[in-house]
């Protein structure tokens, strides 16, 4: 396995293979095979384009050839930061053909995160869009390149400016001699963790483990060649990528429709016109859709093709969950997953009360679940505890993170999810809270420590504590408590400072409070976690 990654112990790997979970299939094999079987079916629709499986395959092959000529080789890491455009699929499958490893950045990531990804993985290329959502990725890429924080090779989907257009990298003729078939047990790509630490951690996923979760997810969601999936969330996120996401849909021979944004106007129009059968959203988007259909601008949309609405990424309140069937006329599927692995689903035939009040049960019979107290002792059945997990598609370690891995995983390889859950008698999990220093802003994960570090870099700041502030729409927003050295900077000045440091848009605090001191915690040594809890409590009572 790639240096810096933690392999599964041999006996586990053997067990997963013997059980048929790990099949030895690679991402490259998978598209080749589907292109043969479903050549003329539509694979992807988006940004005014409509490609069949044969076209997607041909484009991936031509781009792989072009990338090889530009110097991208097997084993190279390539940071891919693309919005929901068909070129995203073309590029990632081109990289898989070469045996190169995509490193996924969200469109909301900015120079700070992209630099971290490029330098940590020693990326040999960066692929960005021209503009999206009012942001110019070319300018960011040029700035990073000038600082030595991005590779020389920057490819742009769209208007390239002074950079290399992706279209130019596409060779006129594919040359299969440059393709490489990687070891299916090795790392296929990297996802970025939501994180709880100062710097975001990289999640290495193998062909074997990820394709198992994709296949099993496609099965749980009853996907087939008649499936039309709307990718409304940014497709590079683990949920719309693999649960079952666009990969599950392509695996099943269905059609992926890419939405440029998840607004009711854009997404519900696509559901109507493309006859979408399944889609996935985070709770705030589900609320927007429900309101738009029930009371608002989208009430006359024909959504009769929609069979399943998946909701996940953050807790979906039962009151909202109960509205899905009557308002949208489809089945709700709750999805509680994580880029590190474990994914739980309510099943499509679960009774309505289970689908609306639980976050599902594990995807695989081989997912091992432990629910434990602070001392790692199992809690009595039905009680709330920390969720630990191990299994055929849950990583055993973050990339190049020995120190962090020592606490993020147990000695016997269970991943500490940081989630507080209880298990119902039916085996379903209910997410009751969280023990990790992370803010879940409507499904977007913010590490308190990471944002604090950025605030602490401001010369006028003495100390900072970042906490979640409860919010009826997003679940939580980001609030920063700041102690200034002398004269506090203005709120606007501090936020500008954070934006200039290249922090992702969703990590920029929604509220800044300047305080004289932090509340005393009653213990001699100040625990930042205690402090955050105390501040969160105060915030709740003062709102
Ligand atoms: C409560 N909290 C949830 C849910 C995730 C499918 C779906 C989601 C993700 C994802 C994913 C939750 N209710 N239904 O990767 O494949 C919180 C938990 C979890 C963290 C993981 C997938 N669904 N969460 O959200 O890596 O705290 O993955 O540990 O972004 O989101 O975040 P992330």
XYZ file of C-alpha atoms and ligand atoms in Angstrom:
576
model
C 0.000 0.000 0.000
C 1.078 3.573 -0.679
C 3.634 4.860 1.811
C 1.969 6.835 4.608
C -1.201 4.709 4.605
C -2.323 2.058 7.101
C -3.244 -1.259 5.476
C -5.901 -3.606 6.837
C -4.235 -6.504 8.696
C -3.721 -9.499 6.386
C -6.334 -11.661 8.113
C -8.979 -8.970 7.629
C -8.072 -8.475 3.989
C -8.272 -12.234 3.430
C -11.647 -12.382 5.146
C -13.061 -9.490 3.078
C -11.872 -11.127 -0.119
C -13.197 -14.550 0.820
C -16.607 -13.036 1.619
C -16.693 -11.422 -1.833
C -16.585 -7.838 -0.567
C -13.250 -7.082 -2.137
C -13.407 -8.302 -5.698
C -10.213 -6.982 -7.254
C -12.119 -4.643 -9.549
C -10.517 -1.234 -10.226
C -12.150 2.071 -11.174
C -10.552 1.828 -14.601
C -11.974 -1.681 -15.195
C -15.379 -0.539 -14.107
C -15.840 2.197 -16.700
C -14.383 0.033 -19.496
C -16.848 -2.691 -18.679
C -19.873 -0.385 -18.399
C -18.942 1.354 -21.652
C -19.061 -2.032 -23.340
C -22.343 -3.075 -21.765
C -24.222 0.211 -21.904
C -22.449 1.975 -24.790
C -25.395 3.959 -26.109
C -27.129 4.713 -22.858
C -26.783 8.198 -21.430
C -24.182 8.229 -18.657
C -24.057 11.903 -17.748
C -26.062 15.057 -18.353
C -24.958 18.511 -17.268
C -23.830 21.990 -18.283
C -25.670 21.633 -21.598
C -23.974 18.333 -22.447
C -25.243 14.772 -22.665
C -22.696 11.955 -22.996
C -23.339 8.267 -23.518
C -21.241 5.653 -21.724
C -19.235 5.187 -24.924
C -18.589 8.940 -25.126
C -17.587 9.231 -21.487
C -15.233 6.297 -21.935
C -13.719 7.745 -25.126
C -13.217 11.132 -23.486
C -11.623 9.555 -20.429
C -9.243 7.608 -22.689
C -8.348 10.685 -24.780
C -7.787 12.817 -21.688
C -5.723 10.093 -20.041
C -3.515 10.027 -23.127
C -3.173 13.813 -23.132
C -2.399 13.933 -19.417
C 0.269 11.280 -19.871
C 1.882 13.450 -22.570
C 1.823 16.368 -20.128
C 3.772 14.211 -17.701
C 1.088 12.775 -15.412
C 2.098 9.204 -14.592
C 0.881 6.182 -12.637
C 0.970 6.846 -8.909
C 0.884 10.649 -9.321
C -1.572 12.610 -7.214
C -3.748 15.181 -8.980
C -5.881 17.673 -7.052
C -9.316 17.903 -8.656
C -11.456 20.880 -7.711
C -14.384 20.909 -10.081
C -18.049 21.794 -9.633
C -20.802 19.589 -11.052
C -19.762 19.520 -14.691
C -19.392 16.426 -16.930
C -15.647 17.107 -17.195
C -15.368 16.033 -13.557
C -16.242 12.471 -14.540
C -14.009 12.631 -17.590
C -11.020 13.765 -15.527
C -11.379 11.323 -12.665
C -11.816 8.355 -14.974
C -8.863 9.594 -17.060
C -6.755 9.618 -13.892
C -7.973 6.122 -12.965
C -6.961 4.926 -16.456
C -3.462 6.207 -15.836
C -3.295 4.761 -12.362
C -3.002 8.337 -11.065
C -4.793 9.321 -7.852
C -7.424 12.070 -7.708
C -7.333 14.216 -4.564
C -10.774 15.764 -4.176
C -11.264 19.388 -3.149
C -14.729 20.841 -2.646
C -15.697 23.836 -4.798
C -16.041 25.836 -1.539
C -12.405 25.220 -0.633
C -10.081 28.135 -1.073
C -6.355 28.717 -1.388
C -5.638 27.499 2.160
C -7.141 24.046 1.739
C -6.056 23.623 -1.895
C -2.456 24.506 -0.995
C -2.564 22.001 1.845
C -3.839 19.274 -0.496
C -1.263 20.037 -3.188
C 1.691 20.135 -0.815
C 0.705 17.215 1.447
C 0.141 14.874 -1.491
C 2.982 16.404 -3.579
C 0.495 16.698 -6.415
C 1.785 16.777 -9.972
C -1.227 18.627 -11.373
C -4.226 20.675 -10.298
C -7.520 20.714 -12.201
C -9.928 23.593 -11.591
C -12.942 25.231 -13.192
C -12.682 28.705 -14.674
C -15.380 30.316 -12.549
C -18.128 28.934 -10.423
C -20.454 30.496 -7.888
C -18.887 33.900 -8.452
C -15.345 32.691 -7.689
C -12.426 32.667 -10.114
C -10.446 29.454 -9.574
C -7.842 30.442 -12.163
C -6.743 33.426 -10.111
C -6.488 31.227 -7.020
C -4.472 28.611 -8.918
C -2.085 31.215 -10.354
C -1.550 32.721 -6.932
C -0.817 29.279 -5.452
C 1.524 28.409 -8.269
C 3.429 31.658 -7.852
C 3.947 30.787 -4.166
C 5.074 27.261 -5.001
C 1.987 25.836 -3.314
C 0.517 24.364 -6.485
C 2.147 22.281 -9.219
C 3.232 23.880 -12.494
C 0.607 21.971 -14.406
C -2.787 23.593 -13.857
C -5.638 22.500 -16.130
C -8.817 24.479 -16.466
C -12.252 23.209 -17.464
C -13.642 26.156 -19.454
C -11.927 29.443 -20.313
C -8.328 28.846 -19.302
C -6.916 32.375 -19.344
C -3.132 31.950 -19.180
C -3.385 28.337 -17.954
C -3.779 25.071 -19.866
C -7.289 24.345 -21.148
C -8.474 20.858 -20.307
C -9.780 20.594 -23.866
C -6.210 21.008 -25.124
C -5.014 18.180 -22.896
C -7.434 15.832 -24.621
C -5.448 13.857 -27.223
C -6.945 13.470 -30.688
C -6.298 9.742 -30.527
C -6.313 7.618 -27.371
C -3.160 5.611 -26.785
C -3.928 2.662 -24.493
C -0.210 1.927 -24.095
C -0.061 4.737 -21.509
C -2.782 3.159 -19.375
C -1.833 1.338 -16.200
C -3.878 -1.076 -14.165
C -3.159 -0.364 -10.491
C -3.270 -2.897 -7.673
C -6.924 -2.972 -6.531
C -5.776 -3.225 -2.919
C -3.923 0.060 -3.219
C -5.092 3.633 -2.761
C -7.301 4.877 -5.613
C -7.881 8.455 -4.441
C -8.003 10.793 -1.460
C -10.960 12.481 0.198
C -10.546 15.380 2.592
C -11.809 14.797 6.122
C -14.171 17.265 7.774
C -11.601 17.201 10.513
C -11.221 18.084 14.151
C -7.597 19.169 14.044
C -5.618 22.209 13.003
C -5.049 20.917 9.494
C -7.564 18.865 7.477
C -6.629 15.180 7.228
C -6.477 13.157 4.043
C -8.472 9.958 3.713
C -6.921 7.292 1.470
C -9.502 4.963 -0.114
C -8.618 1.828 -2.079
C -10.278 0.413 -5.201
C -11.308 -2.696 -3.271
C -12.839 -0.991 -0.278
C -14.545 1.907 -2.024
C -15.975 -0.103 -4.884
C -17.469 -2.480 -2.335
C -19.293 0.404 -0.652
C -20.407 1.729 -4.048
C -21.740 -1.672 -5.169
C -23.462 -2.439 -1.893
C -24.955 1.068 -1.789
C -26.316 0.710 -5.327
C -27.986 -2.488 -4.196
C -29.501 -1.006 -1.022
C -30.879 1.861 -3.118
C -32.247 -0.565 -5.759
C -30.411 1.169 -8.606
C -30.651 -0.140 -12.140
C -30.338 0.962 -15.732
C -33.577 2.947 -15.332
C -32.114 5.029 -12.499
C -31.770 8.759 -13.116
C -29.766 10.298 -10.259
C -29.572 14.015 -9.635
C -26.253 15.132 -8.150
C -27.500 18.268 -6.394
C -24.706 18.456 -3.799
C -21.094 19.019 -4.919
C -20.341 15.669 -6.575
C -16.836 15.393 -5.115
C -18.285 15.007 -1.628
C -18.374 11.418 -0.406
C -22.192 11.305 -0.121
C -23.076 12.209 -3.758
C -20.010 10.283 -4.931
C -20.609 6.926 -3.310
C -23.763 6.610 -1.242
C -24.653 5.455 -3.898
C -23.867 8.736 -5.639
C -22.701 9.134 -9.199
C -20.350 6.164 -8.968
C -23.138 3.865 -7.782
C -25.333 5.038 -10.631
C -22.652 4.494 -13.278
C -21.916 1.102 -11.761
C -25.593 0.207 -12.234
C -25.765 1.581 -15.791
C -28.056 4.503 -14.927
C -27.878 8.208 -15.785
C -26.232 10.930 -13.706
C -27.706 14.417 -13.971
C -25.455 17.162 -12.633
C -27.066 20.236 -11.072
C -24.986 23.404 -10.941
C -26.518 24.193 -7.554
C -29.077 22.613 -5.223
C -31.541 25.533 -5.160
C -35.210 24.499 -5.531
C -35.417 26.384 -8.816
C -32.481 24.574 -10.441
C -32.862 21.160 -8.857
C -36.641 20.721 -9.008
C -36.707 21.838 -12.652
C -34.126 19.145 -13.447
C -36.120 16.511 -11.560
C -39.099 17.378 -13.733
C -37.382 17.629 -17.107
C -34.910 14.741 -16.724
C -37.416 12.482 -14.942
C -35.062 12.014 -11.994
C -35.756 8.936 -9.834
C -33.385 9.486 -6.895
C -31.396 12.340 -5.419
C -29.432 13.214 -2.284
C -29.430 16.364 -0.176
C -28.400 17.706 3.234
C -31.183 18.692 5.681
C -31.206 22.469 4.957
C -31.686 21.785 1.246
C -34.446 19.277 1.991
C -36.191 22.017 4.000
C -35.870 24.494 1.134
C -37.318 21.996 -1.336
C -40.172 21.064 0.987
C -41.086 24.721 1.493
C -40.788 25.584 -2.193
C -43.096 22.733 -3.170
C -45.556 23.112 -0.320
C -45.942 26.866 -0.143
C -43.825 28.482 -2.750
C -42.496 28.968 -6.186
C -42.229 25.306 -7.184
C -45.665 24.018 -6.248
C -46.668 23.070 -9.791
C -43.555 21.015 -10.597
C -44.207 17.478 -11.794
C -42.056 15.417 -9.412
C -43.871 12.156 -10.106
C -40.703 10.425 -11.364
C -38.943 10.880 -8.004
C -38.932 7.666 -5.998
C -36.311 8.342 -3.327
C -35.050 11.427 -1.533
C -31.902 10.687 0.421
C -31.123 13.023 3.290
C -27.851 12.912 5.211
C -24.697 14.716 6.249
C -26.357 16.159 9.346
C -29.274 15.235 11.565
C -32.642 15.502 9.834
C -35.296 16.463 12.380
C -38.172 13.940 12.553
C -40.732 16.747 12.087
C -39.176 17.682 8.762
C -38.622 14.025 7.829
C -42.347 13.320 8.179
C -43.131 15.941 5.528
C -41.136 14.246 2.771
C -43.680 11.651 1.665
C -46.795 13.861 1.744
C -45.100 16.872 0.130
C -42.743 15.281 -2.410
C -44.600 11.999 -2.886
C -41.470 9.841 -2.540
C -39.679 7.589 -0.058
C -37.307 9.207 2.405
C -33.993 7.456 2.920
C -31.819 8.744 5.738
C -28.102 8.323 5.208
C -25.580 8.622 8.013
C -22.155 8.257 6.511
C -18.607 9.509 6.680
C -15.790 9.888 4.189
C -13.701 7.628 6.454
C -16.027 4.731 5.596
C -19.089 3.489 7.469
C -22.409 4.367 5.860
C -25.817 3.684 7.412
C -29.044 3.707 5.450
C -32.682 3.377 6.301
C -33.883 0.712 3.885
C -36.461 1.533 1.239
C -38.949 -0.873 2.843
C -38.423 0.316 6.415
C -41.659 1.426 8.090
C -42.263 5.181 7.968
C -41.533 5.711 11.685
C -38.089 4.121 11.319
C -37.328 6.112 8.162
C -38.288 9.363 9.846
C -36.749 8.863 13.304
C -33.498 6.944 12.727
C -30.369 7.492 10.662
C -30.366 3.956 9.318
C -28.365 0.817 9.899
C -24.953 -0.221 8.588
C -24.589 -0.960 4.917
C -22.610 -4.171 5.316
C -23.098 -7.268 7.463
C -19.336 -6.982 8.039
C -19.532 -3.469 9.514
C -18.544 -3.808 13.164
C -20.183 -1.326 15.490
C -19.240 -0.573 19.098
C -21.116 1.918 21.240
C -18.977 2.784 24.251
C -18.573 5.139 27.216
C -15.677 7.539 27.777
C -13.494 4.631 28.915
C -14.260 2.557 25.800
C -16.527 0.174 27.755
C -19.691 -0.913 25.912
C -22.782 0.955 27.142
C -25.954 -1.036 27.922
C -28.069 -1.690 24.850
C -30.199 1.281 23.846
C -28.093 3.846 25.699
C -26.169 6.685 24.123
C -22.434 6.237 23.623
C -19.504 6.930 21.331
C -19.738 5.191 17.977
C -16.654 3.187 17.014
C -16.520 1.222 13.788
C -14.375 -1.134 11.769
C -15.140 -2.916 8.521
C -14.420 -3.698 4.879
C -14.704 -0.080 3.721
C -13.652 1.900 6.789
C -10.092 3.212 6.740
C -7.503 2.099 9.296
C -5.651 5.410 9.299
C -5.428 8.885 7.783
C -2.639 9.639 5.322
C 0.721 10.519 6.908
C -0.841 11.181 10.303
C 0.721 8.739 12.779
C 0.221 10.940 15.794
C -3.418 11.723 15.044
C -4.103 8.101 14.080
C -2.992 6.990 17.537
C -6.048 8.712 19.025
C -8.487 8.604 16.085
C -8.353 4.775 16.010
C -8.369 2.170 18.773
C -5.450 -0.227 19.113
C -7.546 -2.897 17.383
C -8.358 -0.672 14.435
C -11.777 0.796 15.198
C -12.318 4.324 13.893
C -13.553 6.747 16.546
C -16.287 8.562 14.637
C -16.771 11.245 17.312
C -20.526 10.721 16.979
C -22.797 9.939 19.919
C -25.418 7.397 18.960
C -27.886 4.920 20.383
C -29.075 1.716 18.790
C -32.770 0.892 18.594
C -34.051 -2.676 19.112
C -34.363 -2.945 15.307
C -30.621 -2.291 14.964
C -31.011 1.230 13.596
C -28.769 4.036 14.821
C -30.026 7.363 16.066
C -27.467 10.173 16.102
C -27.861 11.930 19.449
C -24.951 14.318 19.362
C -21.248 14.595 18.928
C -18.166 14.403 21.084
C -15.745 15.822 18.509
C -14.637 19.427 18.170
C -16.380 19.865 14.888
C -19.228 22.106 13.827
C -21.730 20.636 11.383
C -22.943 23.606 9.384
C -25.812 22.085 7.445
C -23.679 19.098 6.439
C -20.470 21.086 5.913
C -17.940 20.141 8.561
C -15.826 22.767 10.293
C -12.959 21.951 12.653
C -13.070 24.417 15.559
C -9.315 24.142 16.021
C -8.558 24.850 12.389
C -10.552 28.086 12.403
C -9.098 29.100 15.791
C -5.583 28.711 14.408
C -6.384 31.054 11.561
C -7.909 33.632 13.910
C -4.904 33.358 16.244
C -2.649 34.352 13.367
C -4.162 37.844 13.429
C -1.673 40.170 15.153
C -4.367 41.860 17.278
C -5.768 38.576 18.609
C -4.724 37.162 21.963
C -6.937 34.067 22.075
C -9.886 32.539 20.201
C -12.492 29.832 20.764
C -14.773 28.673 17.984
C -18.101 27.068 18.844
C -21.265 25.924 17.111
C -24.261 28.165 17.510
C -27.598 26.423 17.062
C -29.550 27.522 14.017
C -33.040 26.500 12.905
C -32.068 26.234 9.251
C -28.466 24.995 9.165
C -28.560 23.124 12.470
C -25.429 25.011 13.509
C -23.501 28.072 12.499
C -19.922 29.034 13.298
C -19.349 31.484 16.140
C -15.906 32.805 17.120
C -15.185 34.194 20.582
C -12.133 36.397 20.434
C -9.978 38.045 23.102
C -8.081 40.959 21.594
C -4.569 41.965 22.684
C -5.438 45.630 22.986
C -7.776 47.310 20.535
C -9.967 44.612 18.883
C -9.991 44.565 15.075
C -13.405 45.267 13.576
C -15.510 42.226 12.729
C -15.243 43.031 9.028
C -11.464 43.334 9.261
C -11.155 39.957 10.991
C -13.370 38.194 8.440
C -11.453 39.783 5.569
C -8.240 38.547 7.171
C -9.631 34.980 7.272
C -10.789 35.142 3.668
C -7.387 36.403 2.595
C -5.754 33.470 4.373
C -7.697 31.273 1.956
C -10.175 29.653 4.308
C -13.126 27.793 2.715
C -16.245 29.939 2.520
C -18.284 27.770 4.908
C -15.586 28.008 7.623
C -15.714 31.804 7.845
C -17.448 32.572 11.193
C -21.084 33.613 10.936
C -20.737 35.554 14.162
C -17.797 37.113 16.018
C -17.981 38.058 19.690
C -15.190 40.034 21.314
C -14.896 39.186 25.002
C -12.583 40.213 27.848
C -11.962 36.674 29.005
C -13.315 33.188 28.514
C -15.602 31.784 31.190
C -13.763 29.977 33.968
C -14.210 26.260 33.726
C -13.761 25.547 37.427
C -10.632 23.503 36.844
C -7.098 24.723 37.062
C -6.115 23.719 33.570
C -8.355 25.175 30.905
C -9.660 22.528 28.544
C -10.494 24.048 25.205
C -13.233 21.513 24.692
C -14.809 22.455 28.036
C -14.448 26.069 27.103
C -16.226 25.538 23.812
C -19.037 23.670 25.561
C -19.365 26.441 28.119
C -19.478 29.103 25.418
C -21.986 27.097 23.411
C -24.184 26.863 26.533
C -23.933 30.600 27.117
C -24.771 31.311 23.519
C -27.841 29.101 23.724
C -29.145 30.943 26.779
C -28.439 34.435 25.482
C -30.117 34.057 22.084
C -26.378 13.097 11.668
N -25.075 13.325 11.428
C -24.581 12.931 10.249
C -26.762 12.083 9.579
C -23.369 12.441 8.514
C -23.175 9.697 3.216
C -23.831 10.633 3.984
C -23.114 11.621 4.673
C -21.726 11.665 4.606
C -21.000 12.719 5.354
C -21.060 10.709 3.832
C -25.386 12.286 9.275
N -27.203 12.502 10.781
N -27.603 11.498 8.718
O -19.722 10.691 3.716
O -21.113 8.812 2.402
C -22.170 13.630 10.383
C -21.518 12.724 11.427
C -20.414 12.034 10.625
C -19.966 13.177 9.716
C -19.251 12.724 8.462
C -21.786 9.723 3.139
N -24.603 12.000 8.229
N -23.336 12.999 9.727
O -21.596 13.641 5.895
O -17.309 12.934 6.051
O -20.968 13.545 12.419
O -19.647 12.575 5.428
O -19.375 11.539 11.424
O -18.760 14.924 5.434
O -21.183 13.851 9.394
O -19.096 13.806 7.583
P -18.609 13.605 6.068
